[in-house]
PDB file of C-alpha atoms in Angstrom:
ATOM      1  CA  LYS B  30      14.122 -42.267  15.950  1.00  0.00           C
ATOM      2  CA  SER B  31      15.177 -40.247  12.944  1.00  0.00           C
ATOM      3  CA  PHE B  32      12.097 -41.457  11.043  1.00  0.00           C
ATOM      4  CA  ILE B  33       9.818 -40.159  13.797  1.00  0.00           C
ATOM      5  CA  PHE B  34      11.746 -36.882  13.866  1.00  0.00           C
ATOM      6  CA  LEU B  35      11.266 -36.456  10.096  1.00  0.00           C
ATOM      7  CA  LYS B  36       7.540 -37.167  10.402  1.00  0.00           C
ATOM      8  CA  VAL B  37       7.228 -34.552  13.139  1.00  0.00           C
ATOM      9  CA  ILE B  38       9.103 -31.998  11.013  1.00  0.00           C
ATOM     10  CA  ASN B  39       6.913 -32.779   7.990  1.00  0.00           C
ATOM     11  CA  ILE B  40       3.816 -32.160  10.083  1.00  0.00           C
ATOM     12  CA  PHE B  41       4.896 -29.055  11.973  1.00  0.00           C
ATOM     13  CA  PHE B  42       7.062 -27.254   9.415  1.00  0.00           C
ATOM     14  CA  PRO B  43       4.144 -26.178   7.157  1.00  0.00           C
ATOM     15  CA  ILE B  44       2.191 -25.060  10.220  1.00  0.00           C
ATOM     16  CA  ILE B  45       5.084 -22.957  11.491  1.00  0.00           C
ATOM     17  CA  LEU B  46       5.743 -21.557   8.016  1.00  0.00           C
ATOM     18  CA  ASN B  47       2.084 -20.618   7.627  1.00  0.00           C
ATOM     19  CA  PHE B  48       2.068 -18.978  11.051  1.00  0.00           C
ATOM     20  CA  LEU B  49       5.143 -16.891  10.182  1.00  0.00           C
ATOM     21  CA  GLN B  50       3.606 -15.825   6.884  1.00  0.00           C
ATOM     22  CA  ILE B  51       0.360 -14.762   8.575  1.00  0.00           C
ATOM     23  CA  PHE B  52       2.250 -13.011  11.369  1.00  0.00           C
ATOM     24  CA  PHE B  53       4.417 -10.955   9.029  1.00  0.00           C
ATOM     25  CA  THR B  54       1.556 -10.208   6.640  1.00  0.00           C
ATOM     26  CA  ASN B  55      -0.563  -8.881   9.499  1.00  0.00           C
ATOM     27  CA  LYS B  56       2.416  -7.062  10.966  1.00  0.00           C
ATOM     28  CA  PHE B  57       2.895  -5.001   7.822  1.00  0.00           C
ATOM     29  CA  SER B  58      -0.773  -4.569   6.964  1.00  0.00           C
ATOM     30  CA  SER B  59      -1.149  -1.883   9.609  1.00  0.00           C
ATOM     31  CA  THR B  60       2.140  -0.163   9.036  1.00  0.00           C
ATOM     32  CA  THR B  61       2.971   3.136  10.530  1.00  0.00           C
ATOM     33  CA  PRO B  62       5.093   5.511   8.469  1.00  0.00           C
ATOM     34  CA  ASN B  63       8.248   4.549  10.395  1.00  0.00           C
ATOM     35  CA  THR B  64       7.784   0.817   9.875  1.00  0.00           C
ATOM     36  CA  LEU B  65       6.882   1.432   6.248  1.00  0.00           C
ATOM     37  CA  TRP B  66      10.267   3.056   5.658  1.00  0.00           C
ATOM     38  CA  VAL B  67      12.041   0.201   7.452  1.00  0.00           C
ATOM     39  CA  PHE B  68      10.102  -2.314   5.369  1.00  0.00           C
ATOM     40  CA  ALA B  69      10.969  -0.354   2.243  1.00  0.00           C
ATOM     41  CA  ALA B  70      14.653  -0.788   2.976  1.00  0.00           C
ATOM     42  CA  PHE B  71      14.224  -4.583   2.832  1.00  0.00           C
ATOM     43  CA  ASN B  72      12.033  -4.614  -0.251  1.00  0.00           C
ATOM     44  CA  ASN B  73      13.698  -1.824  -2.137  1.00  0.00           C
ATOM     45  CA  SER B  74      12.896  -2.428  -5.817  1.00  0.00           C
ATOM     46  CA  LYS B  75       9.200  -3.203  -5.307  1.00  0.00           C
ATOM     47  CA  TYR B  76       8.817  -0.295  -2.910  1.00  0.00           C
ATOM     48  CA  ILE B  77      10.455   2.141  -5.320  1.00  0.00           C
ATOM     49  CA  SER B  78       8.296   1.042  -8.259  1.00  0.00           C
ATOM     50  CA  LEU B  79       5.097   1.359  -6.189  1.00  0.00           C
ATOM     51  CA  LYS B  80       6.172   4.728  -4.796  1.00  0.00           C
ATOM     52  CA  ASP B  81       6.863   5.951  -8.341  1.00  0.00           C
ATOM     53  CA  LEU B  82       3.447   4.682  -9.382  1.00  0.00           C
ATOM     54  CA  VAL B  83       1.758   6.713  -6.616  1.00  0.00           C
ATOM     55  CA  ILE B  84       3.697   9.833  -7.676  1.00  0.00           C
ATOM     56  CA  GLU B  85       2.822   9.231 -11.328  1.00  0.00           C
ATOM     57  CA  MET B  86      -0.853   8.767 -10.446  1.00  0.00           C
ATOM     58  CA  PHE B  87      -0.991  12.070  -8.565  1.00  0.00           C
ATOM     59  CA  ASN B  88       0.870  13.856 -11.362  1.00  0.00           C
ATOM     60  CA  GLU B  89      -1.854  12.563 -13.670  1.00  0.00           C
ATOM     61  CA  TYR B  90      -4.481  13.835 -11.201  1.00  0.00           C
ATOM     62  CA  VAL B  91      -2.920  17.317 -11.025  1.00  0.00           C
ATOM     63  CA  ASP B  92      -2.654  17.479 -14.824  1.00  0.00           C
ATOM     64  CA  GLY B  93      -6.392  16.777 -15.087  1.00  0.00           C
ATOM     65  CA  GLY B  94      -5.982  13.262 -16.454  1.00  0.00           C
ATOM     66  CA  ASN B  95      -8.306  10.327 -15.900  1.00  0.00           C
ATOM     67  CA  ILE B  96      -6.782   8.481 -12.956  1.00  0.00           C
ATOM     68  CA  LEU B  97      -9.375   5.691 -13.190  1.00  0.00           C
ATOM     69  CA  TYR B  98      -8.163   4.934 -16.703  1.00  0.00           C
ATOM     70  CA  PHE B  99      -4.568   5.326 -15.479  1.00  0.00           C
ATOM     71  CA  SER B 100      -5.190   2.753 -12.741  1.00  0.00           C
ATOM     72  CA  GLU B 101      -6.676   0.253 -15.181  1.00  0.00           C
ATOM     73  CA  VAL B 102      -3.761   0.581 -17.597  1.00  0.00           C
ATOM     74  CA  GLU B 103      -0.788   0.999 -15.259  1.00  0.00           C
ATOM     75  CA  MET B 104      -1.692  -0.923 -12.105  1.00  0.00           C
ATOM     76  CA  ASN B 105      -2.282  -4.518 -13.173  1.00  0.00           C
ATOM     77  CA  ASP B 106       0.817  -5.686 -11.275  1.00  0.00           C
ATOM     78  CA  VAL B 107      -0.399  -3.936  -8.132  1.00  0.00           C
ATOM     79  CA  VAL B 108      -3.667  -5.832  -7.896  1.00  0.00           C
ATOM     80  CA  SER B 109      -2.204  -9.169  -8.942  1.00  0.00           C
ATOM     81  CA  ASP B 110      -0.596  -9.676  -5.526  1.00  0.00           C
ATOM     82  CA  LYS B 111      -2.158  -8.923  -2.137  1.00  0.00           C
ATOM     83  CA  ASN B 112       1.139  -7.918  -0.564  1.00  0.00           C
ATOM     84  CA  ASN B 113       1.896  -5.517  -3.412  1.00  0.00           C
ATOM     85  CA  PHE B 114      -1.574  -4.040  -3.139  1.00  0.00           C
ATOM     86  CA  ARG B 115      -1.256  -3.663   0.632  1.00  0.00           C
ATOM     87  CA  LEU B 116       2.126  -1.955   0.212  1.00  0.00           C
ATOM     88  CA  PHE B 117       0.637   0.289  -2.478  1.00  0.00           C
ATOM     89  CA  LEU B 118      -2.143   1.323  -0.086  1.00  0.00           C
ATOM     90  CA  ASP B 119       0.421   1.955   2.662  1.00  0.00           C
ATOM     91  CA  ILE B 120       2.410   4.220   0.346  1.00  0.00           C
ATOM     92  CA  LEU B 121      -0.784   5.930  -0.819  1.00  0.00           C
ATOM     93  CA  ASP B 122      -1.807   6.455   2.798  1.00  0.00           C
ATOM     94  CA  LEU B 123       1.594   7.902   3.621  1.00  0.00           C
ATOM     95  CA  PHE B 124       1.423  10.201   0.590  1.00  0.00           C
ATOM     96  CA  LEU B 125      -2.024  11.491   1.575  1.00  0.00           C
ATOM     97  CA  LEU B 126      -0.836  12.124   5.133  1.00  0.00           C
ATOM     98  CA  ASP B 127       2.011  14.137   3.632  1.00  0.00           C
ATOM     99  CA  VAL B 128      -0.508  16.059   1.520  1.00  0.00           C
ATOM    100  CA  ILE B 129      -2.433  16.934   4.680  1.00  0.00           C
ATOM    101  CA  ASN B 130       0.799  18.018   6.399  1.00  0.00           C
ATOM    102  CA  CYS B 131       2.433  19.575   3.317  1.00  0.00           C
ATOM    103  CA  ASN B 132       3.096  22.862   5.117  1.00  0.00           C
ATOM    104  CA  SER B 133       4.985  21.017   7.832  1.00  0.00           C
ATOM    105  CA  GLU B 134       8.717  20.419   7.783  1.00  0.00           C
ATOM    106  CA  GLU B 135       8.247  16.707   8.492  1.00  0.00           C
ATOM    107  CA  VAL B 136       7.016  15.148   5.276  1.00  0.00           C
ATOM    108  CA  ASN B 137       8.258  11.881   3.846  1.00  0.00           C
ATOM    109  CA  PHE B 138       7.933  12.829   0.179  1.00  0.00           C
ATOM    110  CA  VAL B 139      10.254  15.834   0.521  1.00  0.00           C
ATOM    111  CA  GLU B 140      11.374  15.704  -3.107  1.00  0.00           C
ATOM    112  CA  HIS B 141       7.729  16.083  -4.207  1.00  0.00           C
ATOM    113  CA  LYS B 142       6.741  18.976  -1.954  1.00  0.00           C
ATOM    114  CA  GLU B 143       5.326  20.992  -4.878  1.00  0.00           C
ATOM    115  CA  LEU B 144       3.112  18.053  -5.892  1.00  0.00           C
ATOM    116  CA  LEU B 145       1.961  17.661  -2.278  1.00  0.00           C
ATOM    117  CA  THR B 146       0.920  21.320  -2.194  1.00  0.00           C
ATOM    118  CA  LEU B 147      -0.933  21.085  -5.523  1.00  0.00           C
ATOM    119  CA  VAL B 148      -2.823  17.976  -4.445  1.00  0.00           C
ATOM    120  CA  ASN B 149      -3.677  19.663  -1.129  1.00  0.00           C
ATOM    121  CA  GLU B 150      -5.201  22.606  -3.014  1.00  0.00           C
ATOM    122  CA  MET B 151      -7.104  20.432  -5.507  1.00  0.00           C
ATOM    123  CA  MET B 152      -8.359  17.509  -3.407  1.00  0.00           C
ATOM    124  CA  PRO B 153     -11.138  18.142  -0.869  1.00  0.00           C
ATOM    125  CA  ASN B 154     -11.884  16.069   2.261  1.00  0.00           C
ATOM    126  CA  LEU B 155      -8.429  14.549   2.619  1.00  0.00           C
ATOM    127  CA  SER B 156      -9.028  13.264   6.145  1.00  0.00           C
ATOM    128  CA  SER B 157     -12.027  11.206   5.076  1.00  0.00           C
ATOM    129  CA  LYS B 158     -10.061   9.833   2.128  1.00  0.00           C
ATOM    130  CA  VAL B 159      -7.297   8.653   4.493  1.00  0.00           C
ATOM    131  CA  GLU B 160      -9.906   6.974   6.721  1.00  0.00           C
ATOM    132  CA  LYS B 161     -11.360   5.162   3.716  1.00  0.00           C
ATOM    133  CA  ILE B 162      -7.894   3.983   2.665  1.00  0.00           C
ATOM    134  CA  MET B 163      -7.535   2.431   6.129  1.00  0.00           C
ATOM    135  CA  ARG B 164     -10.833   0.586   5.600  1.00  0.00           C
ATOM    136  CA  TYR B 165      -9.699  -0.605   2.191  1.00  0.00           C
ATOM    137  CA  LYS B 166      -6.543  -2.046   3.775  1.00  0.00           C
ATOM    138  CA  SER B 167      -8.633  -4.143   6.139  1.00  0.00           C
ATOM    139  CA  GLN B 168     -10.781  -5.398   3.247  1.00  0.00           C
ATOM    140  CA  ILE B 169      -7.736  -6.940   1.574  1.00  0.00           C
ATOM    141  CA  ASP B 170      -7.533  -9.468   4.403  1.00  0.00           C
ATOM    142  CA  LEU B 171     -11.227 -10.251   3.938  1.00  0.00           C
ATOM    143  CA  ASN B 172     -10.526 -11.502   0.401  1.00  0.00           C
ATOM    144  CA  ALA B 173     -12.120  -8.542  -1.363  1.00  0.00           C
ATOM    145  CA  ASN B 174     -11.601  -8.484  -5.108  1.00  0.00           C
ATOM    146  CA  PRO B 175      -8.403  -6.405  -5.536  1.00  0.00           C
ATOM    147  CA  THR B 176      -9.418  -4.987  -8.928  1.00  0.00           C
ATOM    148  CA  LEU B 177     -12.758  -3.744  -7.609  1.00  0.00           C
ATOM    149  CA  LEU B 178     -11.065  -2.492  -4.451  1.00  0.00           C
ATOM    150  CA  LEU B 179      -8.561  -0.507  -6.535  1.00  0.00           C
ATOM    151  CA  ASP B 180     -11.439   1.023  -8.501  1.00  0.00           C
ATOM    152  CA  SER B 181     -13.073   1.997  -5.198  1.00  0.00           C
ATOM    153  CA  VAL B 182      -9.821   3.568  -3.999  1.00  0.00           C
ATOM    154  CA  ILE B 183      -9.500   5.632  -7.191  1.00  0.00           C
ATOM    155  CA  ILE B 184     -13.163   6.702  -7.147  1.00  0.00           C
ATOM    156  CA  ASN B 185     -12.705   7.721  -3.493  1.00  0.00           C
ATOM    157  CA  LEU B 186      -9.675   9.818  -4.467  1.00  0.00           C
ATOM    158  CA  LYS B 187     -11.535  11.489  -7.313  1.00  0.00           C
ATOM    159  CA  GLY B 188     -14.401  12.285  -4.960  1.00  0.00           C
ATOM    160  CA  GLU B 189     -17.165  10.716  -7.037  1.00  0.00           C
TER     161      GLU B 189
END
């Protein structure tokens, strides 16, 4: 009986594990700002490094730097893992929503309010950029090349 039980576990355990991985990956791929912050609490160090990377990228943008070059040099770790890239896009999406609502009291990047205002003044068509970010998130699950997708994200942000 125990042999049969072990065979059943060996067959069904990978299936259940795969299901849980797919479920949680899809659950966080369409995060709302509230769930993003909850997720960030569980994945603190990775979240903080990706959040800092988004802030650094927009500081580079405001200073007139080449953010495409910045992305190629600084973001290799982001595109090496789909979950990291998805989380990066979620944070980027949240940042852009804060840029749109920078005059509101309810922004998530409160400590970077001045940067939000500068980006709002410098970056045209923010709503369309947020919509494109949403499309890029869905392309991750379709096995799009993450490096090319990151280049598309940056070119979209620059407005070229």
